[in-house]
Amino acid sequence: MDQVANYLFQIGFSFSIFILISLGLAVIFGMMRVINLAQGEFLMLGAYFCTICNQAGIALWLSIIFAALAVGLFGMIVERLLIQWLYGRVIDTLLATWGLSLFLVGGVTTIFGPQTESVAAPLGNVPVGDFGIPVYGLVLIAVAFVLLAAVYAFWRYTPYGLIVRGTMQNPKISAALGINRSLVYMLTFGFGSALTGLAGAVLTPIVGTYPTLGIAYIAKAFITVISGGHLPLLGTISAASLFGTIDGVVATISTSVAGEMTVLFVAIVLLRLLPLGITGRLNRGV
Amino acid sequence: MLEVRGLRAGYGRIQILDGIDLSLAQGTVVGVLGHNGMGKTTLLRTLIGELRAEQGEIRFDGADVTQLGMHRRARRGIGYVPQGRDIYAQLTVMENLKMGEMVRGGASAIAEMIEYCPILEPLLERRGGALSGGEQQILALARCLVGRPKLLLLDEPTEGIQPSIVEKIQAQLQALTAALGLTVLLVEQNLQFIAALAERVLIIQKGRIVTTIAPEQLHDKAVVDEYLGI
């Protein structure tokens, strides 16, 4: 029984990691079609903001919120200075965001050094038979579910969500209907950045904070969003569920490296069988 | 309501509009006719602000809007239904309509618009991309009109629509213009359609308005041959 509980926890934990690291990219790449190679560094910045706030004496939960807001603001600045000139120019966007990624890693390494900073994971463990399940891991799973529900509801049921969905489909006609598309793009990029910053902040008590943190997650995030297909949220949920289950099971019975390799293998097979991704044939949804 | 003086615009080095002058009084429906490539669509795209005016002036409701962006012109009351309709294919009909009134304050005009366009009522939960061409055209029109524009720029609403549906669109437009007192600048190649709706017709050739004719003259083969070569 405790073995089953441990499996379920590992699957839920892996799922929550996939959701957290992919949600921001689902907005920025899935909806806006911006290939942001600095996405991992946005996550790293979230981790640093959270660590700095926490080390300054601010409570962890408040530090996480500050980090999300700070990275969201940073994302809006990046969109204004860099991205807004590159919409529809895929290669230029790749180069520019790759450059931004190198700049951010270099800048953070120069300022904070290459060592890993840490924030203590709060809340301790809860014993389940022979196993100890970290309560912070359970909180992470809850955060992922709450975030998913909140983002889905925001996108699907609010006027701003409708404006974004419409504007990303057809920015010209949105402008002809009086919508300031430039503002919508900036806010949406900022929203996606904030989600990524939040992911970095909530992950930092588990994985630590270091300048190359983003590199460990950017590939997983892109694989999840691309495998999900053209419906960014439903696609990300379905791909994260699949990959999270595989990663959780394989990592528990073998190693975390084996889990990641299996996920990559499954993603390749999936995209071979479903070139448009899991939601490629669906017409409805977000 | 709309005054255009010496308007020049184009695409890069290719100049399409070469000094357009026109004026529209409130409540009038004016047609624009011309061959392909003469500047009809470019004129509408420049008036809504999708293309920058290189020279000239556009005054709307007494104010110079030449330098304003597309969304600012729309907010001032210029509505635009582009060629090809540009429906949000992934959004439902209802969501398309909601997008039309997103920036307008006050009570929703969607229910009223559905009364004017009853064809949309059973389709409200259907995706825009799943509608027929005629249904999409009515939706594009309704989506624009729920924003209560003072001026409607309408680009080839009959393009790619089968003749029986064109008649329905024509009837729908006539009903809407009468009920809402719309001012319309209508670009169209369908002579019968434009003759039925417009009070006068501007003939555009090589980026200039060369003459204005009465809609009845479109039944005169000599006039049509002279200006349109059809």
XYZ file of C-alpha atoms in Angstrom:
516
model
C 0.000 0.000 0.000
C 2.774 2.410 0.937
C 4.519 1.419 -2.306
C 1.393 2.431 -4.253
C 1.260 5.733 -2.366
C 4.896 6.337 -3.236
C 4.224 5.608 -6.934
C 1.232 7.931 -6.930
C 3.280 10.650 -5.295
C 6.102 10.253 -7.827
C 3.656 10.400 -10.745
C 1.903 13.441 -9.294
C 5.217 15.103 -8.560
C 6.564 14.496 -12.084
C 3.273 15.723 -13.556
C 3.441 18.891 -11.478
C 7.038 19.542 -12.575
C 6.069 19.143 -16.242
C 3.069 21.437 -15.769
C 4.977 24.101 -13.857
C 7.887 24.330 -16.290
C 5.630 24.178 -19.379
C 2.737 26.460 -18.503
C 4.598 29.698 -19.251
C 5.915 28.253 -22.490
C 2.390 27.115 -23.411
C 1.450 30.797 -23.363
C 4.578 32.221 -24.996
C 5.183 29.514 -27.598
C 1.849 27.659 -27.687
C -0.332 30.747 -28.003
C 1.967 33.514 -29.183
C 4.188 31.293 -31.379
C 7.316 32.955 -29.987
C 10.196 30.472 -29.743
C 11.796 31.874 -26.623
C 15.128 30.143 -26.077
C 15.606 32.252 -22.946
C 12.601 30.548 -21.351
C 14.852 28.477 -19.091
C 16.600 31.638 -17.939
C 13.253 33.229 -17.048
C 12.757 30.205 -14.812
C 16.248 30.697 -13.370
C 15.481 34.384 -12.700
C 12.346 33.346 -10.796
C 14.493 31.074 -8.652
C 16.993 33.885 -7.973
C 14.312 36.474 -7.166
C 12.738 34.020 -4.745
C 16.074 33.142 -3.145
C 17.100 36.793 -2.750
C 13.757 37.745 -1.216
C 13.821 34.747 1.109
C 17.402 35.409 2.179
C 16.356 39.014 2.893
C 13.892 37.648 5.449
C 10.701 37.599 3.413
C 8.531 34.503 3.890
C 8.930 31.850 1.193
C 5.321 32.039 -0.025
C 5.532 35.811 -0.371
C 8.957 35.493 -2.044
C 7.421 33.143 -4.622
C 4.726 35.695 -5.465
C 7.281 38.543 -5.682
C 9.430 36.394 -7.968
C 6.517 35.697 -10.314
C 5.632 39.401 -10.487
C 9.266 40.427 -11.008
C 9.799 37.957 -13.867
C 6.452 38.983 -15.377
C 7.610 42.609 -15.368
C 10.977 41.558 -16.767
C 9.156 39.635 -19.529
C 7.151 42.717 -20.483
C 10.358 44.761 -20.705
C 11.945 42.062 -22.901
C 8.855 42.029 -25.113
C 8.990 45.803 -25.584
C 12.736 45.991 -26.186
C 13.295 42.817 -28.172
C 10.411 40.522 -29.044
C 7.900 43.039 -30.437
C 10.201 43.756 -33.379
C 10.544 40.066 -34.233
C 6.996 38.659 -34.457
C 6.731 36.367 -37.470
C 10.542 36.231 -37.872
C 11.347 32.803 -36.482
C 15.105 32.677 -37.120
C 15.642 36.214 -35.827
C 13.635 35.376 -32.701
C 15.703 32.229 -32.137
C 18.946 34.169 -32.412
C 17.776 37.079 -30.281
C 16.413 34.925 -27.459
C 19.465 32.658 -27.584
C 21.591 35.785 -27.177
C 19.367 36.901 -24.307
C 19.753 33.464 -22.711
C 23.572 33.673 -22.861
C 23.459 37.250 -21.564
C 21.289 36.295 -18.603
C 23.382 33.254 -17.646
C 26.581 35.338 -17.969
C 25.113 38.277 -16.090
C 23.790 36.186 -13.207
C 27.051 34.227 -12.971
C 28.999 37.507 -12.820
C 26.770 38.965 -10.119
C 26.062 35.921 -7.931
C 28.818 33.487 -8.897
C 28.469 29.939 -10.220
C 27.708 28.299 -6.854
C 24.310 26.915 -5.934
C 22.270 29.032 -3.543
C 19.637 27.299 -1.522
C 16.322 27.911 0.149
C 15.303 25.357 2.757
C 12.300 23.278 1.707
C 9.699 23.866 4.376
C 7.102 21.596 5.951
C 9.140 18.387 6.422
C 8.003 14.834 5.556
C 4.888 12.842 6.146
C 5.557 9.115 6.829
C 3.708 6.606 4.643
C 4.781 3.102 5.684
C 8.475 2.740 4.935
C 8.511 5.917 2.894
C 8.641 9.587 3.800
C 6.757 11.825 1.398
C 7.875 15.474 1.457
C 4.967 17.774 2.242
C 6.464 20.486 0.034
C 6.220 18.003 -2.856
C 2.503 17.618 -2.121
C 2.190 21.417 -2.028
C 3.906 21.537 -5.415
C 1.342 19.111 -6.835
C -1.475 21.234 -5.391
C 0.098 24.429 -6.800
C 0.302 22.837 -10.257
C -3.389 21.842 -10.179
C -4.539 25.212 -8.846
C -2.433 27.047 -11.403
C -3.790 24.912 -14.232
C -7.375 25.484 -13.164
C -6.784 29.218 -12.720
C -5.077 29.649 -16.088
C -7.726 27.564 -17.855
C -10.567 29.530 -16.257
C -8.826 32.824 -17.009
C -8.287 31.909 -20.669
C -11.650 30.285 -21.216
C -14.072 32.423 -19.241
C -12.740 35.969 -18.834
C -12.992 38.821 -21.361
C -9.201 39.216 -21.300
C -8.791 35.510 -22.071
C -11.114 35.886 -25.045
C -9.239 38.965 -26.268
C -5.942 37.060 -26.081
C -7.295 33.965 -27.836
C -8.803 36.092 -30.594
C -5.828 38.393 -30.982
C -3.358 35.508 -31.209
C -5.500 34.012 -33.988
C -5.898 37.200 -35.974
C -4.178 40.339 -34.669
C -5.196 42.439 -37.673
C -8.918 41.962 -37.244
C -8.611 42.474 -33.491
C -7.052 45.869 -34.155
C -9.883 46.624 -36.585
C -12.283 45.879 -33.717
C -10.533 48.459 -31.520
C -8.253 46.144 -29.558
C -4.723 47.388 -28.897
C -2.884 44.317 -30.156
C 0.523 45.618 -29.146
C -0.633 45.926 -25.531
C -2.242 42.475 -25.661
C 1.019 40.948 -26.912
C 3.048 42.687 -24.209
C 0.706 41.650 -21.383
C 0.445 38.085 -22.647
C 4.213 37.727 -22.880
C 4.439 39.157 -19.375
C 1.819 36.672 -18.159
C 3.726 33.741 -19.668
C 6.950 35.065 -18.132
C 5.295 35.390 -14.714
C 4.130 31.769 -14.879
C 7.689 30.721 -15.726
C 9.110 32.842 -12.929
C 6.628 31.271 -10.540
C 7.788 27.815 -11.643
C 11.412 28.729 -10.944
C 10.488 30.130 -7.558
C 8.481 27.124 -6.366
C 11.137 24.721 -7.627
C 14.080 26.410 -5.947
C 13.623 24.801 -2.481
C 13.901 21.413 -4.205
C 16.524 21.927 -6.892
C 18.518 24.899 -5.628
C 19.371 28.121 -7.435
C 22.253 28.375 -9.888
C 22.896 30.272 -13.131
C 22.418 27.306 -15.492
C 19.256 26.052 -13.783
C 17.117 26.774 -16.848
C 19.110 24.471 -19.122
C 17.872 21.475 -17.150
C 14.252 22.325 -17.886
C 13.960 24.122 -21.218
C 14.092 20.948 -23.350
C 11.446 19.237 -21.210
C 9.209 22.298 -21.479
C 9.479 22.496 -25.281
C 8.928 18.732 -25.637
C 5.786 18.968 -23.508
C 4.279 21.940 -25.347
C 5.156 20.643 -28.830
C 3.863 17.137 -28.059
C 0.670 18.691 -26.732
C -0.210 20.107 -30.142
C -1.984 23.263 -31.217
C -4.280 23.679 -28.206
C -1.753 25.134 -25.764
C -3.449 24.401 -22.449
C -5.234 21.120 -23.149
C -2.156 19.973 -25.063
C 0.178 20.838 -22.208
C -2.097 19.102 -19.679
C -2.341 15.935 -21.756
C 1.381 15.805 -22.596
C 2.354 16.567 -18.986
C 0.035 13.809 -17.767
C 1.594 11.288 -20.151
C 5.201 12.294 -19.569
C 4.688 12.792 -15.836
C 3.299 9.271 -15.456
C 6.117 7.724 -17.482
C 8.801 9.762 -15.738
C 7.324 9.074 -12.298
C 7.077 5.303 -12.785
C 10.422 4.792 -14.541
C 12.300 7.095 -12.156
C 10.883 5.190 -9.162
C 11.724 1.700 -10.404
C 15.013 2.765 -12.019
C 16.776 6.160 -12.024
C 15.733 9.727 -12.831
C 18.038 9.661 -15.885
C 16.247 6.551 -17.155
C 12.952 8.351 -16.575
C 14.045 11.339 -18.666
C 15.386 9.091 -21.441
C 12.100 7.185 -21.563
C 10.137 10.439 -21.761
C 12.287 11.603 -24.673
C 11.834 8.260 -26.460
C 8.055 8.358 -25.974
C 7.939 11.972 -27.214
C 9.772 10.987 -30.414
C 7.421 8.049 -31.022
C 4.410 10.226 -30.214
C 5.389 12.935 -32.672
C 6.120 10.278 -35.310
C 2.626 8.833 -34.878
C 0.868 12.183 -34.245
C 2.863 14.849 -36.097
C 0.383 17.538 -35.016
C 0.659 16.554 -31.368
C -1.907 15.074 -29.008
C -4.524 17.781 -29.658
C -3.710 18.093 -33.353
C -7.096 16.792 -34.477
C -9.182 18.652 -31.915
C -10.951 21.820 -32.995
C -12.365 23.069 -29.712
C -10.640 24.137 -26.532
C -7.793 26.349 -25.392
C -18.369 62.414 -41.826
C -15.330 61.227 -43.828
C -13.103 63.578 -45.797
C -10.098 62.287 -47.710
C -7.713 64.645 -49.491
C -4.731 63.766 -51.683
C -4.295 60.295 -50.189
C -1.238 58.386 -51.385
C -0.288 54.941 -50.144
C 1.226 51.703 -51.354
C 3.366 48.713 -50.544
C 7.042 49.607 -50.231
C 8.129 51.295 -53.434
C 4.976 50.311 -55.282
C 2.543 53.175 -55.059
C -1.086 52.148 -55.375
C -3.135 55.158 -54.264
C -2.182 58.245 -56.212
C -4.041 61.155 -54.690
C -7.493 59.955 -53.651
C -10.092 62.606 -52.851
C -13.487 61.627 -51.536
C -16.093 62.643 -49.027
C -18.927 60.747 -47.360
C -21.889 62.385 -45.671
C -23.507 60.732 -42.681
C -26.065 58.063 -43.542
C -24.956 57.554 -47.137
C -23.901 54.344 -48.838
C -21.184 54.920 -51.409
C -19.751 52.242 -53.676
C -16.247 51.955 -55.077
C -15.774 50.101 -58.354
C -12.724 49.341 -60.405
C -10.586 46.628 -61.958
C -8.374 44.386 -59.880
C -5.213 46.159 -58.767
C -6.627 49.672 -59.106
C -6.496 50.349 -55.373
C -9.949 49.523 -53.983
C -8.786 47.294 -51.143
C -5.718 49.459 -50.576
C -8.016 52.444 -50.126
C -9.979 50.687 -47.356
C -6.799 49.354 -45.717
C -5.411 52.882 -45.653
C -8.617 54.358 -44.286
C -8.717 51.875 -41.388
C -4.998 52.396 -40.731
C -3.653 48.990 -41.694
C -1.492 50.757 -44.269
C 0.268 54.031 -43.570
C -0.694 57.021 -45.671
C 2.406 58.382 -47.385
C 0.729 61.669 -48.163
C -2.651 63.285 -47.791
C -5.153 63.656 -45.019
C -7.987 61.554 -43.612
C -10.524 63.435 -41.489
C -13.217 61.523 -39.657
C -15.950 63.274 -37.713
C -13.995 66.530 -38.068
C -10.744 65.154 -36.595
C -7.538 64.314 -38.435
C -7.014 60.553 -38.007
C -4.241 60.158 -40.598
C -1.565 59.305 -38.048
C -3.725 57.187 -35.761
C -3.219 53.428 -35.510
C -5.841 50.914 -36.547
C -7.346 50.294 -33.106
C -7.620 54.015 -32.367
C -9.536 54.625 -35.590
C -11.810 51.696 -34.760
C -12.459 53.169 -31.320
C -13.419 56.475 -32.943
C -16.125 54.664 -34.894
C -14.628 53.321 -38.107
C -15.704 49.713 -38.664
C -13.983 47.415 -41.141
C -15.080 44.119 -42.667
C -12.144 42.929 -44.755
C -12.069 40.937 -47.941
C -12.114 37.248 -47.029
C -14.043 38.079 -43.846
C -11.283 37.161 -41.374
C -13.522 35.301 -38.967
C -11.823 33.957 -35.837
C -11.983 30.370 -37.010
C -11.290 28.777 -33.607
C -13.743 30.942 -31.672
C -17.471 30.267 -31.565
C -19.943 32.576 -33.279
C -20.878 34.034 -29.875
C -17.213 34.622 -29.014
C -16.696 36.280 -32.401
C -19.577 38.622 -31.596
C -18.218 39.339 -28.121
C -14.878 40.306 -29.680
C -16.753 42.896 -31.739
C -18.012 44.775 -28.708
C -15.058 44.192 -26.412
C -13.897 47.807 -26.324
C -17.337 49.403 -26.459
C -18.888 50.445 -23.174
C -22.564 50.203 -22.303
C -25.100 47.429 -22.760
C -24.413 44.533 -25.089
C -25.769 44.873 -28.615
C -25.409 41.175 -29.411
C -29.058 40.237 -28.753
C -30.236 43.122 -30.932
C -27.819 42.138 -33.704
C -29.054 38.538 -33.609
C -32.558 39.880 -34.123
C -31.325 41.664 -37.238
C -29.361 38.580 -38.341
C -31.527 35.598 -37.263
C -29.421 33.255 -39.376
C -26.803 33.455 -36.604
C -29.066 32.374 -33.751
C -28.839 28.588 -34.231
C -25.113 28.884 -34.920
C -24.015 30.682 -31.756
C -22.062 27.752 -30.278
C -20.572 26.668 -33.589
C -16.951 27.497 -34.433
C -16.495 30.376 -36.875
C -14.359 28.200 -39.131
C -17.192 25.660 -39.482
C -19.609 28.164 -41.057
C -20.315 28.479 -44.773
C -18.943 31.479 -46.675
C -22.284 33.280 -46.569
C -22.750 32.649 -42.856
C -19.218 33.874 -42.224
C -19.957 37.061 -44.157
C -23.072 37.755 -42.075
C -21.064 37.013 -38.923
C -18.242 39.349 -39.994
C -20.800 42.073 -40.595
C -22.602 41.474 -37.291
C -19.305 41.300 -35.384
C -18.337 44.684 -36.752
C -21.757 46.226 -36.123
C -22.077 45.175 -32.472
C -19.261 47.683 -31.911
C -21.685 50.357 -33.192
C -19.380 51.955 -35.799
C -20.405 55.258 -37.319
C -18.761 54.373 -40.619
C -18.560 50.894 -42.128
C -15.783 50.017 -44.588
C -16.913 46.925 -46.433
C -14.543 45.085 -48.757
C -16.047 42.764 -51.377
C -18.683 41.053 -49.238
C -19.818 38.863 -52.148
C -16.389 37.452 -52.983
C -16.533 33.662 -53.189
C -20.213 33.535 -52.214
C -22.753 31.625 -54.333
C -25.378 33.825 -56.091
C -28.382 32.723 -54.005
C -26.533 33.645 -50.814
C -25.397 36.966 -52.319
C -29.062 37.942 -52.511
C -29.497 37.146 -48.819
C -26.420 39.197 -47.905
C -27.743 42.055 -50.006
C -31.106 41.938 -48.229
C -29.370 41.722 -44.875
C -27.189 44.740 -45.639
C -30.133 46.777 -46.884
C -32.041 45.995 -43.698
C -29.090 46.869 -41.482
C -28.187 50.125 -43.203
C -31.815 51.246 -43.022
C -32.318 50.196 -39.399
C -29.028 51.522 -38.030
C -28.648 54.545 -40.306
C -25.188 53.367 -41.296
C -22.674 55.264 -43.379
C -21.002 52.751 -45.673
C -18.071 52.762 -48.084
C -18.570 49.592 -50.094
C -15.889 48.127 -52.349
C -17.412 45.571 -54.683
C -17.011 43.982 -58.129
C -20.561 42.662 -58.303
C -22.377 45.346 -60.315
C -25.908 44.270 -59.356
C -24.999 44.178 -55.690
C -23.417 47.620 -55.675
C -26.252 49.081 -57.774
C -28.814 47.795 -55.271
C -27.062 49.260 -52.239
C -25.110 52.383 -53.183
C -26.461 55.896 -53.651
C -23.480 56.819 -55.797
C -20.542 54.896 -57.176
C -16.931 56.069 -57.297
C -14.875 54.689 -60.164
C -11.249 54.095 -59.266
C -8.536 53.753 -61.885
C -4.799 53.571 -61.229
C -5.197 54.786 -57.671
C -7.401 57.787 -58.458
C -11.117 58.434 -58.314
C -11.763 59.295 -61.954
C -15.492 59.853 -61.840
C -18.668 59.375 -59.866
C -21.702 57.728 -61.420
C -25.256 57.013 -60.335
C -26.024 53.342 -59.591
C -28.578 53.272 -62.418
C -25.753 53.959 -64.871
C -24.317 50.546 -64.026
C -27.104 49.085 -66.173
C -25.811 51.141 -69.128
C -23.435 48.955 -71.135
C -21.629 51.961 -72.613
C -20.775 53.340 -69.172
C -19.665 49.963 -67.905
C -17.506 49.400 -70.980
C -15.932 52.842 -70.678
C -14.949 52.669 -67.034
C -14.788 49.023 -66.222
C -14.170 47.373 -69.594
C -16.429 44.484 -68.656
